[in-house]
């Protein structure tokens, strides 16, 4: 809406034809006015009218129509219903184009960057950092540049917002350019570096450590690739802040006792803390604060749900020792060959052998690759799955995830080794995709890399069997040899690991599980048998 006002104490000449045309187009509401004739010919033969100084001619236009799209969080993986907002790449007032990054979210299975499908302006963020966003609900409102949308999805999502004064609904220039910073009340004030960007690259695990220590990651200098903030950067930042505010403490006699609670994330101790008269600096003496109630991370929430569901599955457990001496020799020869080839794959771990042996054993006992289908109102059934999509548990900075290698039954040892390396690299960088996590049929967990001999893996409801590999130990074993045509027993060293299995005892009997484990043991103890069974 706008008005044409006359200047004080003087009349404004306007062509009559122009006024009528403007009135027809714009919808003119005329208040009291006096049309004063002027001399003809002064305006090229047209009569003119003069609007006196006490006259107001108000022109009103129709309300401006803006198409605002509530951009919804799409389903980024199988069974995912919510995600944690890790960081925003935009703020209200920012212009975005198609495929521009909007935010980064972390689900229980992967970290994903959400991109825009439209060209427009960000009008509203529905969540803050670390909030939980629900799949199918809007995460951001985008005012699109072109209101004439052709896609049915955009037409269904758009909301027409009419306003009589569009300028009032737009954010001011200061609000559009000022970065949004949310600091905890107890955050340290002496920051290590100047804030240079609104975008921080860090894994969910690093962000959790930062939240626990009330650290704003925008002020932490990242030492990782591309400026990514690592866990060590956050801990170094915390130590720097405490060293500048906490004096040294002299402890004459310190007695370290076993903690009564399982989780003590803020307590650090070492052997030197028991020495009398030692001066503890702030770097070694961590001052504990109040108890904290922390929300579960997306991966922890998924574990909570899946393990709670697993309580209803009766587990049959089976453990057996496997000698690896022959496999170790075969692996050494393979690695020597790979080193001579100068290819992408230069070294093979034991895991490809473990995975391939499981696939070969599943070929003979396919029930262990099946899943139970139990729907309400129908009898339970077994779905036998043709693909051996073997999941491998990985300990990543964001938590434990289980990506799977698709169609292991068609892959060679070198194919499996290459794919395992690629999955490990993506896991370290937090780039495991939802496709890597979907469709698993069988799981192996190599916990022995950390420690442990006898394990008890827990099933998930989408599988009927899971295996866990313990650590390799050099142990004495008896061996029978012939000396002077007489059998003689002697003690020899052997490299032993324990394979622990759990099966769904509702559909898998103990004999089947035992036969599978025996065949798996045979394939690893005699690599030539594994070679003979490969296709």
Short mmCIF file of N, CA, C and O in Angstrom, two decimals, residues 241-356:
data_model
loop_
_atom_site.label_atom_id
_atom_site.label_comp_id
_atom_site.label_asym_id
_atom_site.label_seq_id
_atom_site.Cartn_x
_atom_site.Cartn_y
_atom_site.Cartn_z
N UNK A 241 42.21 -24.01 29.22
CA UNK A 241 41.34 -23.16 30.01
C UNK A 241 41.55 -23.37 31.50
O UNK A 241 41.59 -22.42 32.28
N UNK A 242 41.68 -24.63 31.90
CA UNK A 242 41.85 -24.91 33.33
C UNK A 242 43.22 -24.48 33.84
O UNK A 242 43.36 -24.05 34.98
N UNK A 243 44.23 -24.61 33.00
CA UNK A 243 45.57 -24.22 33.44
C UNK A 243 45.68 -22.72 33.66
O UNK A 243 46.52 -22.25 34.41
N UNK A 244 44.79 -21.95 33.02
CA UNK A 244 44.83 -20.50 33.19
C UNK A 244 43.96 -20.03 34.35
O UNK A 244 43.99 -18.86 34.71
N UNK A 245 43.15 -20.94 34.94
CA UNK A 245 42.25 -20.51 36.01
C UNK A 245 42.40 -21.30 37.29
O UNK A 245 42.02 -20.83 38.35
N UNK A 246 42.95 -22.53 37.26
CA UNK A 246 43.04 -23.39 38.44
C UNK A 246 44.47 -23.42 38.93
O UNK A 246 45.38 -23.76 38.17
N UNK A 247 44.76 -23.05 40.20
CA UNK A 247 46.13 -23.09 40.71
C UNK A 247 46.59 -24.52 40.95
O UNK A 247 45.79 -25.45 41.00
N UNK A 248 47.92 -24.66 41.11
CA UNK A 248 48.47 -25.97 41.42
C UNK A 248 48.05 -26.39 42.82
O UNK A 248 47.91 -25.58 43.73
N UNK A 249 47.88 -27.71 43.04
CA UNK A 249 47.44 -28.26 44.31
C UNK A 249 48.46 -29.26 44.78
O UNK A 249 48.88 -30.14 44.02
N UNK A 250 48.90 -29.14 46.03
CA UNK A 250 49.85 -30.09 46.60
C UNK A 250 49.08 -31.09 47.45
O UNK A 250 48.35 -30.71 48.38
N UNK A 251 49.23 -32.35 47.15
CA UNK A 251 48.52 -33.41 47.84
C UNK A 251 49.55 -34.23 48.62
O UNK A 251 50.39 -34.90 48.01
N UNK A 252 49.55 -34.19 49.96
CA UNK A 252 50.56 -34.92 50.72
C UNK A 252 50.40 -36.42 50.63
O UNK A 252 51.36 -37.15 50.65
N UNK A 253 49.19 -36.91 50.57
CA UNK A 253 48.98 -38.36 50.55
C UNK A 253 47.68 -38.65 49.83
O UNK A 253 46.63 -38.19 50.25
N UNK A 254 47.78 -39.39 48.76
CA UNK A 254 46.61 -39.68 47.94
C UNK A 254 46.40 -41.18 47.91
O UNK A 254 47.34 -41.94 47.65
N UNK A 255 45.19 -41.61 48.19
CA UNK A 255 44.83 -43.02 48.13
C UNK A 255 43.80 -43.21 47.04
O UNK A 255 42.74 -42.58 47.06
N UNK A 256 44.12 -44.03 46.07
CA UNK A 256 43.22 -44.28 44.95
C UNK A 256 42.41 -45.52 45.25
O UNK A 256 42.98 -46.59 45.51
N UNK A 257 41.09 -45.40 45.23
CA UNK A 257 40.20 -46.52 45.48
C UNK A 257 39.41 -46.84 44.23
O UNK A 257 39.25 -46.00 43.35
N UNK A 258 38.93 -48.05 44.16
CA UNK A 258 38.10 -48.45 43.03
C UNK A 258 36.79 -47.67 43.08
O UNK A 258 36.15 -47.58 44.14
N UNK A 259 36.35 -47.07 41.98
CA UNK A 259 35.09 -46.34 41.98
C UNK A 259 33.91 -47.26 42.19
O UNK A 259 33.91 -48.41 41.77
N UNK A 260 32.87 -46.71 42.84
CA UNK A 260 31.66 -47.49 43.10
C UNK A 260 30.75 -47.54 41.91
O UNK A 260 29.90 -48.39 41.80
N UNK A 261 30.90 -46.58 41.00
CA UNK A 261 30.04 -46.53 39.83
C UNK A 261 30.79 -46.98 38.60
O UNK A 261 32.03 -46.91 38.54
N UNK A 262 30.05 -47.43 37.61
CA UNK A 262 30.66 -47.93 36.39
C UNK A 262 31.18 -46.79 35.54
O UNK A 262 32.28 -46.85 34.99
N UNK A 263 30.43 -45.73 35.41
CA UNK A 263 30.76 -44.65 34.48
C UNK A 263 31.27 -43.45 35.26
O UNK A 263 30.54 -42.84 36.01
N UNK A 264 32.56 -43.16 35.12
CA UNK A 264 33.15 -41.98 35.75
C UNK A 264 33.89 -41.21 34.67
O UNK A 264 35.11 -41.25 34.57
N UNK A 265 33.16 -40.48 33.80
CA UNK A 265 33.79 -39.88 32.64
C UNK A 265 34.71 -38.72 32.98
O UNK A 265 35.53 -38.34 32.15
N UNK A 266 34.58 -38.14 34.16
CA UNK A 266 35.37 -36.95 34.45
C UNK A 266 36.52 -37.23 35.41
O UNK A 266 37.15 -36.31 35.90
N UNK A 267 36.79 -38.50 35.74
CA UNK A 267 37.85 -38.85 36.67
C UNK A 267 38.99 -39.50 35.90
O UNK A 267 38.78 -40.44 35.14
N UNK A 268 40.20 -38.98 36.09
CA UNK A 268 41.38 -39.57 35.47
C UNK A 268 42.38 -39.84 36.57
O UNK A 268 42.60 -39.02 37.45
N UNK A 269 43.03 -41.02 36.53
CA UNK A 269 44.02 -41.37 37.54
C UNK A 269 45.14 -42.13 36.88
O UNK A 269 44.94 -42.80 35.87
N UNK A 270 46.35 -42.04 37.45
CA UNK A 270 47.46 -42.84 36.97
C UNK A 270 48.27 -43.31 38.17
O UNK A 270 48.02 -42.94 39.30
N UNK A 271 49.28 -44.11 37.91
CA UNK A 271 50.02 -44.72 39.00
C UNK A 271 50.78 -43.69 39.82
O UNK A 271 50.99 -43.86 41.02
N UNK A 272 51.23 -42.60 39.21
CA UNK A 272 52.01 -41.60 39.92
C UNK A 272 51.20 -40.82 40.92
O UNK A 272 51.74 -40.10 41.74
N UNK A 273 49.86 -40.91 40.87
CA UNK A 273 49.04 -40.13 41.78
C UNK A 273 49.12 -40.62 43.21
O UNK A 273 48.68 -39.95 44.12
N UNK A 274 49.69 -41.82 43.43
CA UNK A 274 49.80 -42.35 44.78
C UNK A 274 51.08 -41.92 45.46
O UNK A 274 51.28 -42.23 46.63
N UNK A 275 51.98 -41.26 44.78
CA UNK A 275 53.24 -40.86 45.39
C UNK A 275 53.01 -39.72 46.37
O UNK A 275 52.30 -38.77 46.06
N UNK A 276 53.60 -39.77 47.57
CA UNK A 276 53.38 -38.71 48.55
C UNK A 276 54.12 -37.45 48.16
O UNK A 276 55.20 -37.49 47.58
N UNK A 277 53.51 -36.29 48.51
CA UNK A 277 54.15 -35.01 48.30
C UNK A 277 54.25 -34.57 46.87
O UNK A 277 55.08 -33.73 46.54
N UNK A 278 53.45 -35.12 45.97
CA UNK A 278 53.53 -34.75 44.56
C UNK A 278 52.67 -33.53 44.30
O UNK A 278 51.62 -33.35 44.91
N UNK A 279 53.13 -32.66 43.43
CA UNK A 279 52.39 -31.45 43.07
C UNK A 279 51.61 -31.74 41.81
O UNK A 279 52.20 -32.04 40.76
N UNK A 280 50.29 -31.67 41.92
CA UNK A 280 49.42 -31.96 40.78
C UNK A 280 49.03 -30.67 40.10
O UNK A 280 48.46 -29.78 40.72
N UNK A 281 49.34 -30.54 38.83
CA UNK A 281 48.90 -29.39 38.06
C UNK A 281 47.49 -29.62 37.58
O UNK A 281 46.94 -30.70 37.69
N UNK A 282 46.92 -28.60 37.02
CA UNK A 282 45.54 -28.72 36.53
C UNK A 282 45.43 -29.68 35.37
O UNK A 282 44.36 -30.16 35.05
N UNK A 283 46.56 -29.96 34.69
CA UNK A 283 46.52 -30.90 33.57
C UNK A 283 46.36 -32.33 34.04
O UNK A 283 45.82 -33.16 33.32
N UNK A 284 46.83 -32.64 35.26
CA UNK A 284 46.74 -34.02 35.74
C UNK A 284 45.66 -34.21 36.78
O UNK A 284 45.21 -35.32 37.02
N UNK A 285 45.26 -33.14 37.46
CA UNK A 285 44.19 -33.24 38.45
C UNK A 285 42.93 -32.65 37.85
O UNK A 285 42.82 -31.45 37.66
N UNK A 286 41.98 -33.50 37.53
CA UNK A 286 40.75 -33.05 36.90
C UNK A 286 39.72 -32.77 37.99
O UNK A 286 39.37 -33.65 38.77
N UNK A 287 39.26 -31.52 38.05
CA UNK A 287 38.28 -31.14 39.06
C UNK A 287 36.91 -31.57 38.57
O UNK A 287 36.46 -31.14 37.52
N UNK A 288 36.24 -32.42 39.33
CA UNK A 288 34.93 -32.90 38.92
C UNK A 288 33.87 -31.90 39.33
O UNK A 288 33.96 -31.25 40.37
N UNK A 289 32.83 -31.79 38.51
CA UNK A 289 31.72 -30.89 38.79
C UNK A 289 30.53 -31.66 39.33
O UNK A 289 30.67 -32.74 39.92
N UNK A 290 29.36 -31.12 39.11
CA UNK A 290 28.14 -31.76 39.57
C UNK A 290 27.76 -32.90 38.64
O UNK A 290 28.20 -32.97 37.50
N UNK A 291 26.93 -33.81 39.15
CA UNK A 291 26.41 -34.89 38.32
C UNK A 291 25.62 -34.30 37.17
O UNK A 291 24.94 -33.28 37.31
N UNK A 292 25.74 -34.95 36.03
CA UNK A 292 25.06 -34.48 34.82
C UNK A 292 24.11 -35.54 34.30
O UNK A 292 24.42 -36.74 34.34
N UNK A 293 22.96 -35.10 33.83
CA UNK A 293 21.99 -35.97 33.16
C UNK A 293 22.11 -35.71 31.66
O UNK A 293 21.74 -34.64 31.18
N UNK A 294 22.66 -36.67 30.94
CA UNK A 294 22.99 -36.50 29.52
C UNK A 294 22.06 -37.37 28.69
O UNK A 294 21.82 -38.54 29.02
N UNK A 295 21.54 -36.80 27.63
CA UNK A 295 20.68 -37.57 26.72
C UNK A 295 21.51 -38.59 25.95
O UNK A 295 22.71 -38.39 25.71
N UNK A 296 20.88 -39.67 25.56
CA UNK A 296 21.56 -40.69 24.78
C UNK A 296 21.83 -40.17 23.38
O UNK A 296 21.04 -39.43 22.81
N UNK A 297 22.97 -40.55 22.84
CA UNK A 297 23.28 -40.21 21.46
C UNK A 297 22.41 -41.04 20.53
O UNK A 297 21.80 -42.04 20.95
N UNK A 298 22.32 -40.69 19.25
CA UNK A 298 21.50 -41.49 18.32
C UNK A 298 21.91 -42.96 18.29
O UNK A 298 21.06 -43.85 18.26
N UNK A 299 23.22 -43.23 18.32
CA UNK A 299 23.65 -44.63 18.30
C UNK A 299 23.28 -45.32 19.60
O UNK A 299 22.86 -46.48 19.61
N UNK A 300 23.41 -44.61 20.73
CA UNK A 300 23.03 -45.21 22.01
C UNK A 300 21.52 -45.48 22.08
O UNK A 300 21.09 -46.48 22.64
N UNK A 301 20.72 -44.59 21.52
CA UNK A 301 19.27 -44.82 21.51
C UNK A 301 18.93 -46.04 20.67
O UNK A 301 18.04 -46.83 21.04
N UNK A 302 19.62 -46.20 19.55
CA UNK A 302 19.37 -47.39 18.72
C UNK A 302 19.79 -48.66 19.46
O UNK A 302 19.10 -49.68 19.41
N UNK A 303 20.93 -48.60 20.15
CA UNK A 303 21.36 -49.75 20.94
C UNK A 303 20.35 -50.07 22.05
O UNK A 303 20.04 -51.23 22.30
N UNK A 304 19.86 -49.03 22.69
CA UNK A 304 18.89 -49.23 23.77
C UNK A 304 17.65 -49.96 23.25
O UNK A 304 17.17 -50.91 23.86
N UNK A 305 17.16 -49.52 22.09
CA UNK A 305 15.95 -50.13 21.54
C UNK A 305 16.21 -51.55 21.06
O UNK A 305 15.46 -52.49 21.38
N UNK A 306 17.30 -51.74 20.28
CA UNK A 306 17.54 -53.06 19.70
C UNK A 306 17.89 -54.08 20.77
O UNK A 306 17.45 -55.24 20.71
N UNK A 307 18.68 -53.68 21.78
CA UNK A 307 19.04 -54.63 22.83
C UNK A 307 17.85 -54.94 23.73
O UNK A 307 17.74 -56.05 24.26
N UNK A 308 16.96 -53.95 23.93
CA UNK A 308 15.74 -54.23 24.69
C UNK A 308 14.87 -55.23 23.95
O UNK A 308 14.32 -56.16 24.55
N UNK A 309 14.77 -55.06 22.63
CA UNK A 309 14.01 -56.03 21.83
C UNK A 309 14.66 -57.42 21.86
O UNK A 309 13.96 -58.45 21.79
N UNK A 310 16.00 -57.45 21.96
CA UNK A 310 16.70 -58.73 21.94
C UNK A 310 16.46 -59.55 23.20
O UNK A 310 16.72 -60.76 23.21
N UNK A 311 15.99 -58.88 24.26
CA UNK A 311 15.72 -59.62 25.49
C UNK A 311 14.65 -60.68 25.30
O UNK A 311 14.59 -61.65 26.05
N UNK A 312 13.81 -60.52 24.30
CA UNK A 312 12.76 -61.49 24.05
C UNK A 312 13.20 -62.65 23.19
O UNK A 312 12.39 -63.53 22.86
N UNK A 313 14.49 -62.70 22.79
CA UNK A 313 14.99 -63.78 21.94
C UNK A 313 15.81 -64.73 22.81
O UNK A 313 16.83 -64.33 23.39
N UNK A 314 15.43 -66.00 22.92
CA UNK A 314 16.27 -66.96 23.66
C UNK A 314 17.54 -67.28 22.87
O UNK A 314 17.47 -67.67 21.71
N UNK A 315 18.69 -67.08 23.50
CA UNK A 315 19.98 -67.27 22.85
C UNK A 315 20.55 -68.65 23.15
O UNK A 315 20.58 -69.08 24.31
N UNK A 316 21.00 -69.32 22.08
CA UNK A 316 21.80 -70.54 22.25
C UNK A 316 23.25 -70.17 21.96
O UNK A 316 23.57 -69.64 20.89
N UNK A 317 24.13 -70.43 22.90
CA UNK A 317 25.53 -69.98 22.78
C UNK A 317 26.45 -71.18 22.60
O UNK A 317 26.25 -72.25 23.20
N UNK A 318 27.47 -70.97 21.77
CA UNK A 318 28.43 -72.03 21.45
C UNK A 318 29.80 -71.39 21.29
O UNK A 318 29.94 -70.38 20.60
N UNK A 319 30.83 -71.99 21.90
CA UNK A 319 32.19 -71.46 21.82
C UNK A 319 33.14 -72.60 21.48
O UNK A 319 32.98 -73.73 21.95
N UNK A 320 34.15 -72.27 20.66
CA UNK A 320 35.11 -73.29 20.27
C UNK A 320 36.44 -72.63 19.95
O UNK A 320 36.49 -71.48 19.48
N UNK A 321 37.54 -73.36 20.19
CA UNK A 321 38.87 -72.87 19.89
C UNK A 321 39.23 -73.17 18.44
O UNK A 321 38.83 -74.20 17.88
N UNK A 322 40.01 -72.25 17.84
CA UNK A 322 40.46 -72.41 16.45
C UNK A 322 41.96 -72.16 16.42
O UNK A 322 42.43 -71.12 16.91
N UNK A 323 42.72 -73.11 15.85
CA UNK A 323 44.16 -72.92 15.67
C UNK A 323 44.41 -72.16 14.37
O UNK A 323 43.89 -72.53 13.31
N UNK A 324 45.24 -71.14 14.44
CA UNK A 324 45.44 -70.25 13.29
C UNK A 324 46.82 -70.37 12.66
O UNK A 324 47.16 -69.58 11.78
N UNK A 325 47.63 -71.34 13.07
CA UNK A 325 49.01 -71.40 12.58
C UNK A 325 49.07 -71.55 11.06
O UNK A 325 49.85 -70.87 10.39
N UNK A 326 48.26 -72.46 10.50
CA UNK A 326 48.27 -72.65 9.05
C UNK A 326 47.75 -71.41 8.33
O UNK A 326 48.29 -71.01 7.28
N UNK A 327 46.71 -70.77 8.89
CA UNK A 327 46.18 -69.56 8.28
C UNK A 327 47.19 -68.42 8.34
O UNK A 327 47.30 -67.63 7.39
N UNK A 328 47.95 -68.34 9.42
CA UNK A 328 48.97 -67.29 9.53
C UNK A 328 50.04 -67.45 8.46
O UNK A 328 50.50 -66.46 7.88
N UNK A 329 50.43 -68.67 8.19
CA UNK A 329 51.43 -68.90 7.14
C UNK A 329 50.88 -68.55 5.76
O UNK A 329 51.57 -67.93 4.94
N UNK A 330 49.62 -68.93 5.51
CA UNK A 330 49.01 -68.59 4.22
C UNK A 330 48.89 -67.07 4.07
O UNK A 330 49.13 -66.52 2.98
N UNK A 331 48.52 -66.39 5.14
CA UNK A 331 48.40 -64.93 5.09
C UNK A 331 49.75 -64.26 4.81
O UNK A 331 49.83 -63.28 4.06
N UNK A 332 50.80 -64.78 5.39
CA UNK A 332 52.13 -64.22 5.14
C UNK A 332 52.50 -64.34 3.67
O UNK A 332 53.05 -63.40 3.07
N UNK A 333 52.21 -65.47 3.06
CA UNK A 333 52.52 -65.65 1.65
C UNK A 333 51.68 -64.72 0.78
O UNK A 333 52.18 -64.17 -0.22
N UNK A 334 50.40 -64.54 1.15
CA UNK A 334 49.54 -63.63 0.38
C UNK A 334 50.04 -62.20 0.48
O UNK A 334 50.10 -61.47 -0.52
N UNK A 335 50.42 -61.76 1.67
CA UNK A 335 50.90 -60.40 1.85
C UNK A 335 52.21 -60.16 1.11
O UNK A 335 52.46 -59.06 0.61
N UNK A 336 53.06 -61.18 1.05
CA UNK A 336 54.29 -61.05 0.26
C UNK A 336 53.97 -60.86 -1.21
O UNK A 336 54.59 -60.03 -1.90
N UNK A 337 52.99 -61.61 -1.69
CA UNK A 337 52.55 -61.46 -3.08
C UNK A 337 51.97 -60.06 -3.33
O UNK A 337 52.29 -59.42 -4.35
N UNK A 338 51.13 -59.57 -2.41
CA UNK A 338 50.52 -58.25 -2.59
C UNK A 338 51.56 -57.14 -2.58
O UNK A 338 51.45 -56.16 -3.33
N UNK A 339 52.60 -57.28 -1.75
CA UNK A 339 53.65 -56.26 -1.71
C UNK A 339 54.42 -56.21 -3.02
O UNK A 339 54.87 -55.13 -3.44
N UNK A 340 54.56 -57.34 -3.68
CA UNK A 340 55.28 -57.36 -4.96
C UNK A 340 54.46 -56.78 -6.10
O UNK A 340 55.03 -56.33 -7.10
N UNK A 341 53.14 -56.77 -5.96
CA UNK A 341 52.27 -56.29 -7.04
C UNK A 341 52.19 -54.77 -7.09
O UNK A 341 51.83 -54.20 -8.12
N UNK A 342 52.46 -54.08 -5.97
CA UNK A 342 52.37 -52.61 -5.91
C UNK A 342 50.98 -52.11 -6.31
O UNK A 342 50.85 -51.09 -7.00
N UNK A 343 49.97 -52.84 -5.91
CA UNK A 343 48.60 -52.43 -6.20
C UNK A 343 48.00 -51.62 -5.06
O UNK A 343 48.69 -51.21 -4.12
N UNK A 344 46.71 -51.35 -5.17
CA UNK A 344 46.03 -50.60 -4.12
C UNK A 344 45.99 -51.37 -2.80
O UNK A 344 46.13 -50.80 -1.72
N UNK A 345 45.79 -52.68 -2.89
CA UNK A 345 45.77 -53.52 -1.70
C UNK A 345 47.17 -54.05 -1.45
O UNK A 345 47.73 -54.79 -2.25
N UNK A 346 47.77 -53.62 -0.33
CA UNK A 346 49.14 -54.02 -0.02
C UNK A 346 49.25 -54.98 1.15
O UNK A 346 50.30 -55.56 1.37
N UNK A 347 48.17 -55.12 1.91
CA UNK A 347 48.22 -55.99 3.08
C UNK A 347 46.83 -56.52 3.37
O UNK A 347 45.84 -55.81 3.24
N UNK A 348 46.76 -57.78 3.78
CA UNK A 348 45.48 -58.41 4.09
C UNK A 348 45.48 -58.79 5.57
O UNK A 348 46.39 -59.44 6.06
N UNK A 349 44.43 -58.38 6.28
CA UNK A 349 44.28 -58.75 7.67
C UNK A 349 43.61 -60.13 7.76
O UNK A 349 43.32 -60.78 6.76
N UNK A 350 43.33 -60.55 8.99
CA UNK A 350 42.64 -61.82 9.17
C UNK A 350 41.14 -61.71 8.88
O UNK A 350 40.49 -62.73 8.61
N UNK A 351 40.60 -60.52 8.96
CA UNK A 351 39.16 -60.37 8.86
C UNK A 351 38.58 -60.88 7.54
O UNK A 351 37.51 -61.50 7.54
N UNK A 352 39.21 -60.66 6.38
CA UNK A 352 38.65 -61.23 5.15
C UNK A 352 38.52 -62.75 5.19
O UNK A 352 37.55 -63.31 4.66
N UNK A 353 39.47 -63.42 5.86
CA UNK A 353 39.36 -64.88 6.00
C UNK A 353 38.17 -65.24 6.89
O UNK A 353 37.43 -66.19 6.59
N UNK A 354 38.00 -64.51 7.98
CA UNK A 354 36.87 -64.78 8.88
C UNK A 354 35.54 -64.59 8.15
O UNK A 354 34.61 -65.39 8.32
N UNK A 355 35.45 -63.52 7.36
CA UNK A 355 34.20 -63.22 6.67
C UNK A 355 33.91 -64.26 5.59
O UNK A 355 32.78 -64.76 5.46
N UNK A 356 34.92 -64.61 4.81
CA UNK A 356 34.70 -65.58 3.72
C UNK A 356 34.39 -66.96 4.27
O UNK A 356 33.53 -67.68 3.71
#
